[in-house]
PDB file of N, CA, C, O and CB in Angstrom:
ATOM      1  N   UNK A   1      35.716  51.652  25.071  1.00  0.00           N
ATOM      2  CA  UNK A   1      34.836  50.481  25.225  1.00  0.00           C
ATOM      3  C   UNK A   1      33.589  50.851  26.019  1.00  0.00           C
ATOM      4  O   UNK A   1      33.605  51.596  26.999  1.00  0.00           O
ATOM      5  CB  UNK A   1      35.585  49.321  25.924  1.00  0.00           C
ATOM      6  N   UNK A   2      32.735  50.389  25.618  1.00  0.00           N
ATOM      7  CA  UNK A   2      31.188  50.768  26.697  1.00  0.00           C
ATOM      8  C   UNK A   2      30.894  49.331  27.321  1.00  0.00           C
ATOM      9  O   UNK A   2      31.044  48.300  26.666  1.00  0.00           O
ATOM     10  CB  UNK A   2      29.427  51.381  25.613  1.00  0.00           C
ATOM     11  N   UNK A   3      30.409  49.356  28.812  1.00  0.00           N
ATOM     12  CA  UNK A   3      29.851  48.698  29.561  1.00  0.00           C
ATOM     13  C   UNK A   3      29.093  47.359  29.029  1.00  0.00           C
ATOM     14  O   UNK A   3      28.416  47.344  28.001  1.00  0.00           O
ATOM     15  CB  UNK A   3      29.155  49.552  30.130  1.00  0.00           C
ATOM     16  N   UNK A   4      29.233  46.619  29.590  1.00  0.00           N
ATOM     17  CA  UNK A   4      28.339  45.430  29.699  1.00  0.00           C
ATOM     18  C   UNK A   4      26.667  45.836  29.159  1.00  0.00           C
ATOM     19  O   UNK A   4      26.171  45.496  28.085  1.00  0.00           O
ATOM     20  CB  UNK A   4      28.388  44.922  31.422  1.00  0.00           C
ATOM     21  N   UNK A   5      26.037  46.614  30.197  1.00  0.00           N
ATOM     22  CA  UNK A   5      25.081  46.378  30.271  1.00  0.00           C
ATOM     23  C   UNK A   5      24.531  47.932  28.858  1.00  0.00           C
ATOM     24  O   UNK A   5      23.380  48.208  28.519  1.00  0.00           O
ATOM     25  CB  UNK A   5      24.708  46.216  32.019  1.00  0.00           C
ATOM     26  N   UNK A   6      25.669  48.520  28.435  1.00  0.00           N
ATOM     27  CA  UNK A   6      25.784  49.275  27.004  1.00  0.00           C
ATOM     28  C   UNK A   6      25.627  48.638  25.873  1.00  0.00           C
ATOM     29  O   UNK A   6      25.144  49.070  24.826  1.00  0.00           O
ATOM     30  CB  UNK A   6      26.964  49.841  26.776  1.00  0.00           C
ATOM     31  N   UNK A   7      26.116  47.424  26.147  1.00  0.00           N
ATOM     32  CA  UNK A   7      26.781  46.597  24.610  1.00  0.00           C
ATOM     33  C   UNK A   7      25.566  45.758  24.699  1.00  0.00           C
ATOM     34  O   UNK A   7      25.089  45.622  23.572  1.00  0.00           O
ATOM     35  CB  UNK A   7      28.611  45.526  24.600  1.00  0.00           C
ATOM     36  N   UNK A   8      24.752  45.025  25.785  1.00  0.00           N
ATOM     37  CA  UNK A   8      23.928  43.873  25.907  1.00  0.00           C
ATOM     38  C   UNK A   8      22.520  44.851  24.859  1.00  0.00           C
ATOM     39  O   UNK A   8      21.789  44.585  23.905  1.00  0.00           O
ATOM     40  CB  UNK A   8      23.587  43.292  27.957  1.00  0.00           C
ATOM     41  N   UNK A   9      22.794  46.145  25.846  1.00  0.00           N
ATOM     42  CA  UNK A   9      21.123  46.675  24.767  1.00  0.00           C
ATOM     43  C   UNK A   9      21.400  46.949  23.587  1.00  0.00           C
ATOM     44  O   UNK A   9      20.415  46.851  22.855  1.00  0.00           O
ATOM     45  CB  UNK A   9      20.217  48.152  25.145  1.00  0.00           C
ATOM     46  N   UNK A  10      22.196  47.211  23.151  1.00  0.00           N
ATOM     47  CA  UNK A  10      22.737  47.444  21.601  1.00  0.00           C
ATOM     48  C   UNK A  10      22.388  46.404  20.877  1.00  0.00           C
ATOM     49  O   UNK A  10      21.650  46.445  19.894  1.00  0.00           O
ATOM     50  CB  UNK A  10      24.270  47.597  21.392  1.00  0.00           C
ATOM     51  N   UNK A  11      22.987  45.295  21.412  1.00  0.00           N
ATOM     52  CA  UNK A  11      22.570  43.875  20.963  1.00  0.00           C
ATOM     53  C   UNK A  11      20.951  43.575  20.353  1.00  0.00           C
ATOM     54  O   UNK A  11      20.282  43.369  19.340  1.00  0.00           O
ATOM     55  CB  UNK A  11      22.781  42.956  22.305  1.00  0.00           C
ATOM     56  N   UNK A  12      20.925  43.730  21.812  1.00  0.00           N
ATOM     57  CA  UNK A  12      19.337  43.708  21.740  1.00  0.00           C
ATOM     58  C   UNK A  12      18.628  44.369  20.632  1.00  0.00           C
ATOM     59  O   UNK A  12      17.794  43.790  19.935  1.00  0.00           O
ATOM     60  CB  UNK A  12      18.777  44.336  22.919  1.00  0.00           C
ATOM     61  N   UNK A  13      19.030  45.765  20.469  1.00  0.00           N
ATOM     62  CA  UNK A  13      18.466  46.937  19.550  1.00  0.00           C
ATOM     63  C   UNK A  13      18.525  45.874  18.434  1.00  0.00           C
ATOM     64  O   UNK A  13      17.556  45.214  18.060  1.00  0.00           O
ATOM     65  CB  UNK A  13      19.446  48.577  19.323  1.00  0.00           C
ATOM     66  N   UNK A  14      20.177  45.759  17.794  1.00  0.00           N
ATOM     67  CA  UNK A  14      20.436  45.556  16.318  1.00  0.00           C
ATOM     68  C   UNK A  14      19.833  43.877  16.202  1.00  0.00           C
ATOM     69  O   UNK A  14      19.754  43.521  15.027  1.00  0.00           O
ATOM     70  CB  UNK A  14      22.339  45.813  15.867  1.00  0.00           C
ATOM     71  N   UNK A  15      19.451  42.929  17.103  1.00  0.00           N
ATOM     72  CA  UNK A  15      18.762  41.696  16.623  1.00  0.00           C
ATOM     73  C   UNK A  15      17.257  41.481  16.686  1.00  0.00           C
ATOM     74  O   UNK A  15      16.545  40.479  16.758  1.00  0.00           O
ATOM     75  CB  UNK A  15      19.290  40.664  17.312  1.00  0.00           C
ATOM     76  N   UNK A  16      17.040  42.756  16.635  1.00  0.00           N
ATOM     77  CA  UNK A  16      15.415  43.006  17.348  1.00  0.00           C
ATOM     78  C   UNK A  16      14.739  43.798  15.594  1.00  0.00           C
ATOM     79  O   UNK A  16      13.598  43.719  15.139  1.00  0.00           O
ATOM     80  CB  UNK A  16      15.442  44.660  19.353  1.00  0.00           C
ATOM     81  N   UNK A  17      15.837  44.427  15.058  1.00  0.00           N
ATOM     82  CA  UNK A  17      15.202  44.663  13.937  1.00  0.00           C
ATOM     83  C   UNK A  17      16.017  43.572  12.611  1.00  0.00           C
ATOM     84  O   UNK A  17      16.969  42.822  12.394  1.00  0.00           O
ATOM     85  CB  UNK A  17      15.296  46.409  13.726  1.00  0.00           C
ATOM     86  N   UNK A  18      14.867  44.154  12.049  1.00  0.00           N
ATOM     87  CA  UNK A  18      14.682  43.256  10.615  1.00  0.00           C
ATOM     88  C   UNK A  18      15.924  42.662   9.932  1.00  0.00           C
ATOM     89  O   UNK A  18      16.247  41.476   9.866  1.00  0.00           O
ATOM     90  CB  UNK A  18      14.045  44.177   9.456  1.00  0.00           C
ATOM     91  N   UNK A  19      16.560  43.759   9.431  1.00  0.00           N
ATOM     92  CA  UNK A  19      17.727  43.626   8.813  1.00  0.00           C
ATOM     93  C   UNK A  19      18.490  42.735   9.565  1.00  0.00           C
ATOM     94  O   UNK A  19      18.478  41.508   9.664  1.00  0.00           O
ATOM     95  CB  UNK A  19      18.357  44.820   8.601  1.00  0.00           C
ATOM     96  N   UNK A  20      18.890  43.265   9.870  1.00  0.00           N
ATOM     97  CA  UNK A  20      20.204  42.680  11.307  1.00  0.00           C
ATOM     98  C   UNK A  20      19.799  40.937  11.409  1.00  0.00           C
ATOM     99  O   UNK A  20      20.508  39.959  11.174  1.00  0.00           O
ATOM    100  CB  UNK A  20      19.745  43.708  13.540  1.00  0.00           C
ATOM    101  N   UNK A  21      18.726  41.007  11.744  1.00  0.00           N
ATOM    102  CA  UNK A  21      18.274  39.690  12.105  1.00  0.00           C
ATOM    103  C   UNK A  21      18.589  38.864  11.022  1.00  0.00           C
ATOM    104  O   UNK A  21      19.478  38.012  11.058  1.00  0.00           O
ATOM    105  CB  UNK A  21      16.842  39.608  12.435  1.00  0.00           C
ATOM    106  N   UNK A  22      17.680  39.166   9.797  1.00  0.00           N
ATOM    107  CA  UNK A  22      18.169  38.712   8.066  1.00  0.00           C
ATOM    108  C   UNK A  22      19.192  38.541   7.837  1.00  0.00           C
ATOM    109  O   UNK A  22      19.380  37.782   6.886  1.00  0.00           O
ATOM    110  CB  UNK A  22      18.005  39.513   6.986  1.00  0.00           C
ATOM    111  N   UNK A  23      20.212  39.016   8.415  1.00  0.00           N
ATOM    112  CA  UNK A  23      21.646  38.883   8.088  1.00  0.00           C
ATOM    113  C   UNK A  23      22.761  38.501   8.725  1.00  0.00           C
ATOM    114  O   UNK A  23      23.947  38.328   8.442  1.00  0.00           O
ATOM    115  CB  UNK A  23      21.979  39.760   7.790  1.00  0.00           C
ATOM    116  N   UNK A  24      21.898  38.395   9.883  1.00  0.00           N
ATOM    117  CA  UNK A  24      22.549  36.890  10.814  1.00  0.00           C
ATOM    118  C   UNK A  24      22.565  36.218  10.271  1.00  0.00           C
ATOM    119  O   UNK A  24      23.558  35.749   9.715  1.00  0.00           O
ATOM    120  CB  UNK A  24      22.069  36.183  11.876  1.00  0.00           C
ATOM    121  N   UNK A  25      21.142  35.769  10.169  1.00  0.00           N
ATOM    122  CA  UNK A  25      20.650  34.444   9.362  1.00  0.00           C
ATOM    123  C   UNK A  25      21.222  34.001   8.126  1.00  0.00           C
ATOM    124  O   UNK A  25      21.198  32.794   7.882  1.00  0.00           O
ATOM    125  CB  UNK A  25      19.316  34.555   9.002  1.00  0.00           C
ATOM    126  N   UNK A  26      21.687  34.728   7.386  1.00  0.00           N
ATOM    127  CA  UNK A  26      22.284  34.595   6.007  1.00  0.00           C
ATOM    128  C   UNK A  26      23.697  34.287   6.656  1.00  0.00           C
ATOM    129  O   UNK A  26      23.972  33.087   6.651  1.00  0.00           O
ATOM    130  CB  UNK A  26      22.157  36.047   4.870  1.00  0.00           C
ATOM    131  N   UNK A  27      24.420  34.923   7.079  1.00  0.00           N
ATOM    132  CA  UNK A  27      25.827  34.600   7.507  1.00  0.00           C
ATOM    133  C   UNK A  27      26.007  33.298   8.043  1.00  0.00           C
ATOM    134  O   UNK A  27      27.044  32.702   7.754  1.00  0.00           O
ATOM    135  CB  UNK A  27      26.306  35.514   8.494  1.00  0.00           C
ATOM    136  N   UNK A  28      24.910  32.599   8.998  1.00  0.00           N
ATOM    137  CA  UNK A  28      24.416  31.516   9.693  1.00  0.00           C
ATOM    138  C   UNK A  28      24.655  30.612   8.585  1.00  0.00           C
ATOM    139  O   UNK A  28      25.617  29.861   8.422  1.00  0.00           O
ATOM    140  CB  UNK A  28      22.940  31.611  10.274  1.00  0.00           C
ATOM    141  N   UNK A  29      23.527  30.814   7.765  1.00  0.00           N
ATOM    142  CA  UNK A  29      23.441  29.481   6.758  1.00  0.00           C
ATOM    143  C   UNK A  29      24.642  29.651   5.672  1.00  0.00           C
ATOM    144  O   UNK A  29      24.601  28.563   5.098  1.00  0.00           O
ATOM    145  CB  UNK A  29      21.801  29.393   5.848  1.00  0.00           C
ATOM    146  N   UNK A  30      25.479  30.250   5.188  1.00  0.00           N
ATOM    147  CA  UNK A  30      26.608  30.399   4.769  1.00  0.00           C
ATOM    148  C   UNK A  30      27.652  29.707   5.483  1.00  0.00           C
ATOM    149  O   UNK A  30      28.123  28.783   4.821  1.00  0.00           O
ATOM    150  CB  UNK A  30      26.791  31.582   4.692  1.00  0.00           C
ATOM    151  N   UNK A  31      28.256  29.892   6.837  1.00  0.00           N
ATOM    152  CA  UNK A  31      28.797  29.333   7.591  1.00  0.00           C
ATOM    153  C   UNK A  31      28.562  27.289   7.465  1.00  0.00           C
ATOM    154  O   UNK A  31      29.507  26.503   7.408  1.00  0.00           O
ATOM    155  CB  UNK A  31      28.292  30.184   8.809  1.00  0.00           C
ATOM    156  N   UNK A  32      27.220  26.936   7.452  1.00  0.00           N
ATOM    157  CA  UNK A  32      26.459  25.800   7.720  1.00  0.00           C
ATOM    158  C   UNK A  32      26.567  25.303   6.569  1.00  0.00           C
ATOM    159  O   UNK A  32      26.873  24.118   6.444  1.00  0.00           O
ATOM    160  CB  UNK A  32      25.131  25.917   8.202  1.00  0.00           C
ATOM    161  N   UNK A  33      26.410  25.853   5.836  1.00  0.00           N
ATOM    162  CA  UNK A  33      26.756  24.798   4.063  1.00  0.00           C
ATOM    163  C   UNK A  33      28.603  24.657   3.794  1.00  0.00           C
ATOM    164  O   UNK A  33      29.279  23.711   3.389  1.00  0.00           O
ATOM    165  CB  UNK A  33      25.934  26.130   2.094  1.00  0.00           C
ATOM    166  N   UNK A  34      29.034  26.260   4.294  1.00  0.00           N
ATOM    167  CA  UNK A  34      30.534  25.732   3.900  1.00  0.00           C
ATOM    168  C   UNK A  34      30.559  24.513   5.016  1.00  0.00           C
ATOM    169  O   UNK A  34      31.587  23.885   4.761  1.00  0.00           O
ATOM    170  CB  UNK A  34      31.995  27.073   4.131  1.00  0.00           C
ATOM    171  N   UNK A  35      30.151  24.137   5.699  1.00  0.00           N
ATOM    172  CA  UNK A  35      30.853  23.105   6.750  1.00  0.00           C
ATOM    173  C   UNK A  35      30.383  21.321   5.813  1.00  0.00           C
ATOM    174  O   UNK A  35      31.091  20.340   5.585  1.00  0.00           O
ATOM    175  CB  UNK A  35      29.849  23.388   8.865  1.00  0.00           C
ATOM    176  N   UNK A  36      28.835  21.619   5.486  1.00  0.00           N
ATOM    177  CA  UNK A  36      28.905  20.219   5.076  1.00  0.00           C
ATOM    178  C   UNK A  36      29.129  20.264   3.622  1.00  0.00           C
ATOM    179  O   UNK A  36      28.776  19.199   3.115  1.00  0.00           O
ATOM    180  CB  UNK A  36      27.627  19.394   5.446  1.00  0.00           C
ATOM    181  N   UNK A  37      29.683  21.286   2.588  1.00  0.00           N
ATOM    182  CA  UNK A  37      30.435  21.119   1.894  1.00  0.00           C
ATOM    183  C   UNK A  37      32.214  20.529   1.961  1.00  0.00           C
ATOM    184  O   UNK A  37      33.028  20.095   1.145  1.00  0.00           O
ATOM    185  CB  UNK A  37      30.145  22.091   1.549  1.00  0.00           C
ATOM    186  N   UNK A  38      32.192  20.762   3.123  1.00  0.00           N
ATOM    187  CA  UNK A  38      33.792  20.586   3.105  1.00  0.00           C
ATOM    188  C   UNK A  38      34.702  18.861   3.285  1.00  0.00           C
ATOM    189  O   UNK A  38      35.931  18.807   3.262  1.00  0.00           O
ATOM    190  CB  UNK A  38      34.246  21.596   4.513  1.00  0.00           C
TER     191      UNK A  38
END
């Protein structure tokens, strides 16, 4: 396992670029329609 303050910049790294971010976002709104589909 790596540190707190290991994992926080990683974070940082992978939501700071493009992709990553895009594909939050997609997982996000996936999540958000199954709900008011249901």
């Amino acid at each position: 396992m790596c540190d707190k303050k290991e994992f926080s910049t990683f974070a940082l790294w992978a939501f700071d670029d493009d992709f990553w971010s895009e594909w939050f976002y997609f997982l996000s709104f996936r999540v958000f329609f199954k709900k008011i589909n249901v």
